[in-house]
PDB file of C-alpha atoms in Angstrom:
ATOM      1  CA  ASP A 277     266.531  53.208   5.592  1.00  0.00           C
ATOM      2  CA  ILE A 278     266.698  56.510   6.125  1.00  0.00           C
ATOM      3  CA  GLN A 279     268.761  58.658   3.107  1.00  0.00           C
ATOM      4  CA  MET A 280     270.760  60.975   3.719  1.00  0.00           C
ATOM      5  CA  THR A 281     271.840  62.804   0.222  1.00  0.00           C
ATOM      6  CA  GLN A 282     274.549  65.188   0.109  1.00  0.00           C
ATOM      7  CA  SER A 283     275.650  67.718  -1.978  1.00  0.00           C
ATOM      8  CA  PRO A 284     278.439  69.049  -4.082  1.00  0.00           C
ATOM      9  CA  ALA A 285     280.118  66.173  -2.897  1.00  0.00           C
ATOM     10  CA  SER A 286     283.491  68.753  -3.034  1.00  0.00           C
ATOM     11  CA  LEU A 287     283.741  72.277  -3.008  1.00  0.00           C
ATOM     12  CA  SER A 288     286.841  74.918  -3.962  1.00  0.00           C
ATOM     13  CA  ALA A 289     286.140  78.397  -2.132  1.00  0.00           C
ATOM     14  CA  SER A 290     288.232  80.812  -1.377  1.00  0.00           C
ATOM     15  CA  LEU A 291     289.405  81.972   1.910  1.00  0.00           C
ATOM     16  CA  GLU A 292     286.843  84.565   3.254  1.00  0.00           C
ATOM     17  CA  GLU A 293     284.345  83.066   1.792  1.00  0.00           C
ATOM     18  CA  ILE A 294     280.355  81.892   2.577  1.00  0.00           C
ATOM     19  CA  VAL A 295     280.295  77.912   1.906  1.00  0.00           C
ATOM     20  CA  THR A 296     277.194  76.112   1.766  1.00  0.00           C
ATOM     21  CA  ILE A 297     276.416  72.632   2.578  1.00  0.00           C
ATOM     22  CA  THR A 298     273.249  70.923   2.333  1.00  0.00           C
ATOM     23  CA  CYS A 299     271.900  67.050   2.652  1.00  0.00           C
ATOM     24  CA  GLN A 300     268.001  66.227   2.216  1.00  0.00           C
ATOM     25  CA  ALA A 301     266.771  63.595   4.907  1.00  0.00           C
ATOM     26  CA  SER A 302     264.519  61.371   2.434  1.00  0.00           C
ATOM     27  CA  GLN A 303     261.813  62.002   5.522  1.00  0.00           C
ATOM     28  CA  ASP A 304     260.749  63.838   8.483  1.00  0.00           C
ATOM     29  CA  ILE A 305     263.584  63.361  10.939  1.00  0.00           C
ATOM     30  CA  GLY A 306     263.309  66.254  12.078  1.00  0.00           C
ATOM     31  CA  ASN A 307     266.418  67.947  13.631  1.00  0.00           C
ATOM     32  CA  TRP A 308     268.144  65.379  14.977  1.00  0.00           C
ATOM     33  CA  LEU A 309     270.970  65.992  12.721  1.00  0.00           C
ATOM     34  CA  ALA A 310     274.796  66.223  13.475  1.00  0.00           C
ATOM     35  CA  TRP A 311     277.215  67.894  10.862  1.00  0.00           C
ATOM     36  CA  TYR A 312     280.816  66.200  11.521  1.00  0.00           C
ATOM     37  CA  GLN A 313     284.402  67.759   9.981  1.00  0.00           C
ATOM     38  CA  GLN A 314     287.340  65.213   9.497  1.00  0.00           C
ATOM     39  CA  LYS A 315     290.180  66.482   8.567  1.00  0.00           C
ATOM     40  CA  PRO A 316     292.919  64.539   6.748  1.00  0.00           C
ATOM     41  CA  GLY A 317     294.214  61.364   8.125  1.00  0.00           C
ATOM     42  CA  LYS A 318     292.086  62.958  11.351  1.00  0.00           C
ATOM     43  CA  SER A 319     289.506  61.589  13.573  1.00  0.00           C
ATOM     44  CA  PRO A 320     286.099  63.115  12.569  1.00  0.00           C
ATOM     45  CA  GLN A 321     284.812  65.971  15.064  1.00  0.00           C
ATOM     46  CA  LEU A 322     281.234  66.886  15.714  1.00  0.00           C
ATOM     47  CA  LEU A 323     280.359  70.589  14.476  1.00  0.00           C
ATOM     48  CA  ILE A 324     276.412  70.995  15.000  1.00  0.00           C
ATOM     49  CA  TYR A 325     273.941  69.244  16.537  1.00  0.00           C
ATOM     50  CA  ASP A 326     270.020  69.046  16.720  1.00  0.00           C
ATOM     51  CA  ALA A 327     270.566  70.463  13.628  1.00  0.00           C
ATOM     52  CA  THR A 328     271.456  74.294  14.826  1.00  0.00           C
ATOM     53  CA  SER A 329     273.207  73.911  18.022  1.00  0.00           C
ATOM     54  CA  LEU A 330     276.793  74.055  17.810  1.00  0.00           C
ATOM     55  CA  ALA A 331     279.750  72.022  19.335  1.00  0.00           C
ATOM     56  CA  ASP A 332     281.403  73.037  22.417  1.00  0.00           C
ATOM     57  CA  GLY A 333     285.231  75.093  20.690  1.00  0.00           C
ATOM     58  CA  VAL A 334     283.658  74.722  17.600  1.00  0.00           C
ATOM     59  CA  PRO A 335     284.412  78.812  16.253  1.00  0.00           C
ATOM     60  CA  SER A 336     280.905  80.721  15.841  1.00  0.00           C
ATOM     61  CA  ARG A 337     281.699  80.924  11.799  1.00  0.00           C
ATOM     62  CA  PHE A 338     280.014  77.257  11.493  1.00  0.00           C
ATOM     63  CA  SER A 339     276.125  76.966  11.395  1.00  0.00           C
ATOM     64  CA  GLY A 340     273.101  75.152  11.253  1.00  0.00           C
ATOM     65  CA  SER A 341     269.833  75.384   9.323  1.00  0.00           C
ATOM     66  CA  ARG A 342     267.209  73.520   8.486  1.00  0.00           C
ATOM     67  CA  SER A 343     263.854  74.180   6.070  1.00  0.00           C
ATOM     68  CA  GLY A 344     261.997  71.069   6.038  1.00  0.00           C
ATOM     69  CA  THR A 345     264.118  68.381   5.549  1.00  0.00           C
ATOM     70  CA  GLN A 346     266.790  69.945   4.174  1.00  0.00           C
ATOM     71  CA  TYR A 347     269.869  70.687   6.325  1.00  0.00           C
ATOM     72  CA  SER A 348     272.082  73.478   6.238  1.00  0.00           C
ATOM     73  CA  LEU A 349     275.314  73.666   7.382  1.00  0.00           C
ATOM     74  CA  LYS A 350     277.267  76.908   6.724  1.00  0.00           C
ATOM     75  CA  ILE A 351     280.791  78.527   7.543  1.00  0.00           C
ATOM     76  CA  SER A 352     280.790  82.486   6.434  1.00  0.00           C
ATOM     77  CA  ARG A 353     284.295  82.897   6.857  1.00  0.00           C
ATOM     78  CA  LEU A 354     286.258  79.989   5.618  1.00  0.00           C
ATOM     79  CA  GLN A 355     289.383  79.762   7.401  1.00  0.00           C
ATOM     80  CA  VAL A 356     292.338  77.249   6.250  1.00  0.00           C
ATOM     81  CA  GLU A 357     292.105  75.055   9.036  1.00  0.00           C
ATOM     82  CA  ASP A 358     288.400  74.779   7.301  1.00  0.00           C
ATOM     83  CA  ILE A 359     289.964  72.711   4.661  1.00  0.00           C
ATOM     84  CA  GLY A 360     288.079  68.189   4.639  1.00  0.00           C
ATOM     85  CA  SER A 361     284.937  66.558   4.510  1.00  0.00           C
ATOM     86  CA  TYR A 362     282.127  67.036   6.253  1.00  0.00           C
ATOM     87  CA  TYR A 363     279.294  64.766   6.753  1.00  0.00           C
ATOM     88  CA  CYS A 364     275.449  65.447   7.677  1.00  0.00           C
ATOM     89  CA  GLN A 365     274.238  61.956  10.121  1.00  0.00           C
ATOM     90  CA  GLN A 366     270.653  61.222  10.748  1.00  0.00           C
ATOM     91  CA  ALA A 367     270.002  60.195  14.885  1.00  0.00           C
ATOM     92  CA  HIS A 368     266.273  60.213  14.463  1.00  0.00           C
ATOM     93  CA  SER A 369     266.886  55.971  13.907  1.00  0.00           C
ATOM     94  CA  ASN A 370     268.249  53.078  14.153  1.00  0.00           C
ATOM     95  CA  PRO A 371     270.629  52.423  11.665  1.00  0.00           C
ATOM     96  CA  TYR A 372     271.905  56.447  12.205  1.00  0.00           C
ATOM     97  CA  THR A 373     273.074  56.853   8.514  1.00  0.00           C
ATOM     98  CA  PHE A 374     275.584  59.475   7.202  1.00  0.00           C
ATOM     99  CA  GLY A 375     275.834  61.157   4.313  1.00  0.00           C
ATOM    100  CA  ALA A 376     278.462  60.220   1.505  1.00  0.00           C
ATOM    101  CA  GLY A 377     280.515  63.895   2.557  1.00  0.00           C
ATOM    102  CA  THR A 378     281.532  66.926   0.902  1.00  0.00           C
ATOM    103  CA  LYS A 379     285.070  67.654   0.195  1.00  0.00           C
ATOM    104  CA  LEU A 380     286.224  71.403   0.858  1.00  0.00           C
ATOM    105  CA  GLU A 381     289.668  72.513  -1.288  1.00  0.00           C
ATOM    106  CA  LEU A 382     290.835  75.807  -1.401  1.00  0.00           C
ATOM    107  CA  LYS A 383     290.923  77.556  -4.271  1.00  0.00           C
TER     108      LYS A 383
ATOM    109  CA  GLN B 263     288.408  65.457  29.038  1.00  0.00           C
ATOM    110  CA  VAL B 264     286.547  62.620  27.083  1.00  0.00           C
ATOM    111  CA  THR B 265     289.791  60.081  25.477  1.00  0.00           C
ATOM    112  CA  LEU B 266     289.463  56.419  24.048  1.00  0.00           C
ATOM    113  CA  LYS B 267     291.108  54.609  22.183  1.00  0.00           C
ATOM    114  CA  GLU B 268     290.603  51.959  20.031  1.00  0.00           C
ATOM    115  CA  SER B 269     293.158  48.624  20.104  1.00  0.00           C
ATOM    116  CA  GLY B 270     292.602  45.687  17.744  1.00  0.00           C
ATOM    117  CA  PRO B 271     294.512  43.131  15.359  1.00  0.00           C
ATOM    118  CA  GLY B 272     296.209  45.153  12.490  1.00  0.00           C
ATOM    119  CA  MET B 273     295.594  41.905   9.832  1.00  0.00           C
ATOM    120  CA  LEU B 274     293.526  39.441   9.852  1.00  0.00           C
ATOM    121  CA  GLN B 275     292.153  36.195   7.102  1.00  0.00           C
ATOM    122  CA  PRO B 276     288.954  35.863   5.322  1.00  0.00           C
ATOM    123  CA  SER B 277     286.643  34.017   7.538  1.00  0.00           C
ATOM    124  CA  GLN B 278     288.011  35.051  10.226  1.00  0.00           C
ATOM    125  CA  THR B 279     286.953  37.219  14.342  1.00  0.00           C
ATOM    126  CA  LEU B 280     287.255  40.500  14.435  1.00  0.00           C
ATOM    127  CA  SER B 281     287.853  41.500  18.200  1.00  0.00           C
ATOM    128  CA  LEU B 282     288.347  45.431  19.396  1.00  0.00           C
ATOM    129  CA  THR B 283     288.197  46.735  22.316  1.00  0.00           C
ATOM    130  CA  CYS B 284     287.473  50.690  23.367  1.00  0.00           C
ATOM    131  CA  THR B 285     289.119  52.302  26.268  1.00  0.00           C
ATOM    132  CA  PHE B 286     287.796  54.978  27.258  1.00  0.00           C
ATOM    133  CA  SER B 287     288.253  57.282  30.499  1.00  0.00           C
ATOM    134  CA  GLY B 288     286.879  61.026  31.497  1.00  0.00           C
ATOM    135  CA  THR B 289     283.396  59.470  31.458  1.00  0.00           C
ATOM    136  CA  SER B 290     281.032  55.790  32.157  1.00  0.00           C
ATOM    137  CA  LEU B 291     278.777  54.844  30.779  1.00  0.00           C
ATOM    138  CA  SER B 292     276.319  54.741  33.604  1.00  0.00           C
ATOM    139  CA  THR B 293     275.906  58.576  32.871  1.00  0.00           C
ATOM    140  CA  SER B 294     272.460  59.264  31.174  1.00  0.00           C
ATOM    141  CA  ASN B 295     273.120  60.110  27.413  1.00  0.00           C
ATOM    142  CA  MET B 296     276.438  58.992  27.408  1.00  0.00           C
ATOM    143  CA  GLY B 297     276.084  56.104  25.198  1.00  0.00           C
ATOM    144  CA  LEU B 298     279.324  54.292  22.921  1.00  0.00           C
ATOM    145  CA  SER B 299     279.148  53.855  19.250  1.00  0.00           C
ATOM    146  CA  TRP B 300     282.019  51.329  16.777  1.00  0.00           C
ATOM    147  CA  LEU B 301     282.234  53.065  12.876  1.00  0.00           C
ATOM    148  CA  ARG B 302     284.263  51.992  10.159  1.00  0.00           C
ATOM    149  CA  GLN B 303     285.271  54.381   7.515  1.00  0.00           C
ATOM    150  CA  PRO B 304     286.828  52.943   4.885  1.00  0.00           C
ATOM    151  CA  SER B 305     289.869  54.393   3.481  1.00  0.00           C
ATOM    152  CA  GLY B 306     288.835  57.713   1.469  1.00  0.00           C
ATOM    153  CA  LYS B 307     285.079  56.593   0.977  1.00  0.00           C
ATOM    154  CA  GLY B 308     282.546  57.499   3.945  1.00  0.00           C
ATOM    155  CA  LEU B 309     280.661  56.817   7.299  1.00  0.00           C
ATOM    156  CA  GLU B 310     278.964  54.083   8.660  1.00  0.00           C
ATOM    157  CA  TRP B 311     277.413  53.500  12.510  1.00  0.00           C
ATOM    158  CA  LEU B 312     277.809  49.929  12.932  1.00  0.00           C
ATOM    159  CA  ALA B 313     276.710  49.667  16.338  1.00  0.00           C
ATOM    160  CA  SER B 314     275.898  51.299  20.237  1.00  0.00           C
ATOM    161  CA  ILE B 315     275.262  50.147  23.628  1.00  0.00           C
ATOM    162  CA  TRP B 316     273.004  52.533  25.800  1.00  0.00           C
ATOM    163  CA  ASN B 317     272.481  51.809  29.159  1.00  0.00           C
ATOM    164  CA  ASN B 318     271.426  47.854  29.058  1.00  0.00           C
ATOM    165  CA  ASP B 319     270.694  47.928  25.906  1.00  0.00           C
ATOM    166  CA  ASN B 320     272.545  47.414  22.870  1.00  0.00           C
ATOM    167  CA  TYR B 321     271.724  48.427  19.052  1.00  0.00           C
ATOM    168  CA  TYR B 322     273.144  47.205  15.879  1.00  0.00           C
ATOM    169  CA  ASN B 323     273.122  48.315  11.949  1.00  0.00           C
ATOM    170  CA  PRO B 324     270.711  45.838  11.005  1.00  0.00           C
ATOM    171  CA  SER B 325     271.870  45.505   7.313  1.00  0.00           C
ATOM    172  CA  LEU B 326     275.488  43.951  10.036  1.00  0.00           C
ATOM    173  CA  ARG B 327     273.130  42.876  12.862  1.00  0.00           C
ATOM    174  CA  SER B 328     273.937  38.700  12.117  1.00  0.00           C
ATOM    175  CA  ARG B 329     277.586  39.253  12.352  1.00  0.00           C
ATOM    176  CA  LEU B 330     277.627  42.075  14.672  1.00  0.00           C
ATOM    177  CA  THR B 331     277.962  41.517  19.021  1.00  0.00           C
ATOM    178  CA  ILE B 332     278.170  44.927  21.433  1.00  0.00           C
ATOM    179  CA  SER B 333     279.288  44.428  24.691  1.00  0.00           C
ATOM    180  CA  LYS B 334     280.588  46.806  27.484  1.00  0.00           C
ATOM    181  CA  GLU B 335     283.160  45.737  30.741  1.00  0.00           C
ATOM    182  CA  THR B 336     282.546  48.450  32.306  1.00  0.00           C
ATOM    183  CA  SER B 337     285.271  48.126  35.182  1.00  0.00           C
ATOM    184  CA  LYS B 338     287.405  48.333  32.969  1.00  0.00           C
ATOM    185  CA  ASN B 339     286.166  51.117  31.227  1.00  0.00           C
ATOM    186  CA  GLN B 340     285.507  49.048  27.645  1.00  0.00           C
ATOM    187  CA  VAL B 341     283.428  48.892  25.421  1.00  0.00           C
ATOM    188  CA  LEU B 342     284.205  45.147  23.080  1.00  0.00           C
ATOM    189  CA  LEU B 343     282.754  44.599  19.488  1.00  0.00           C
ATOM    190  CA  LYS B 344     283.186  41.294  17.981  1.00  0.00           C
ATOM    191  CA  PHE B 345     282.547  41.212  13.930  1.00  0.00           C
ATOM    192  CA  THR B 346     282.483  37.649  12.546  1.00  0.00           C
ATOM    193  CA  SER B 347     283.237  36.436   9.599  1.00  0.00           C
ATOM    194  CA  MET B 348     285.250  39.361   8.912  1.00  0.00           C
ATOM    195  CA  GLU B 349     285.833  39.919   4.028  1.00  0.00           C
ATOM    196  CA  PRO B 350     287.653  42.079   2.608  1.00  0.00           C
ATOM    197  CA  ALA B 351     285.255  44.553   1.820  1.00  0.00           C
ATOM    198  CA  ASP B 352     284.782  45.292   5.602  1.00  0.00           C
ATOM    199  CA  THR B 353     289.741  46.643   5.480  1.00  0.00           C
ATOM    200  CA  ALA B 354     288.274  49.878   7.033  1.00  0.00           C
ATOM    201  CA  THR B 355     289.252  52.166  10.076  1.00  0.00           C
ATOM    202  CA  TYR B 356     287.234  51.176  12.478  1.00  0.00           C
ATOM    203  CA  TYR B 357     286.441  53.937  15.560  1.00  0.00           C
ATOM    204  CA  CYS B 358     284.596  54.426  18.998  1.00  0.00           C
ATOM    205  CA  ALA B 359     282.857  57.058  19.552  1.00  0.00           C
ATOM    206  CA  CYS B 360     280.203  58.440  22.591  1.00  0.00           C
ATOM    207  CA  GLY B 361     277.745  60.495  23.950  1.00  0.00           C
ATOM    208  CA  TYR B 362     274.526  61.684  22.392  1.00  0.00           C
ATOM    209  CA  TYR B 363     275.286  62.470  18.613  1.00  0.00           C
ATOM    210  CA  PHE B 364     278.938  60.633  18.079  1.00  0.00           C
ATOM    211  CA  ASP B 365     279.947  63.688  20.477  1.00  0.00           C
ATOM    212  CA  TYR B 366     283.937  62.328  21.061  1.00  0.00           C
ATOM    213  CA  TRP B 367     286.041  60.142  18.758  1.00  0.00           C
ATOM    214  CA  GLY B 368     288.551  57.593  19.322  1.00  0.00           C
ATOM    215  CA  GLN B 369     292.027  58.253  17.097  1.00  0.00           C
ATOM    216  CA  GLY B 370     290.071  54.881  15.179  1.00  0.00           C
ATOM    217  CA  VAL B 371     292.217  51.704  15.053  1.00  0.00           C
ATOM    218  CA  MET B 372     292.920  49.655  11.092  1.00  0.00           C
ATOM    219  CA  VAL B 373     291.607  46.549   9.727  1.00  0.00           C
ATOM    220  CA  THR B 374     293.255  44.609   6.758  1.00  0.00           C
ATOM    221  CA  VAL B 375     291.204  41.986   5.453  1.00  0.00           C
ATOM    222  CA  SER B 376     292.919  39.598   3.817  1.00  0.00           C
ATOM    223  CA  SER B 377     294.522  36.366   2.629  1.00  0.00           C
TER     224      SER B 377
END
């Protein structure tokens, strides 16, 4: 199975701050990576797909990037509505695996 | 607008079989790149992919393959999941999701396995 090592596990940031979350894949997955946001008590929502493409309706302050087998999600100016948990997911190989998640809180 | 809704028993006893139904609208399983998947999430923990159905092909998480069966009822816009030999460790919220990635998600159904 492809392991997705996500960091940090938790993050406290201030409004308007730049936030970066990373995922390291245990092997080459190309651009087969997605990022999801999950607000408390809600279902996950797709933010980024194909490593860098913004899903429909997602604010432009979210962006994804790739460097080799390391993937990053960046929130350029943190807003209150961005609070929640974030997960990366590889779609390269069965089983489709997720990172353990990053819990983002307001400082 | 794509919507999905999961239904199933809220509670079952160890060793029983879980039967879940995902009823969807706004899309069709015959649409290219429109797979439908089941995932789960224990309370306070991460996400686990279970199974997907794409066109007429089924895909399973190998670690759970022997216990899972995914199927579809196209005329009803439903995808079904059967999960045998349930145990307390299977207690979780079960989601259906569709899309090439998991583009759209249902609200989830909480399943508790307890004697």
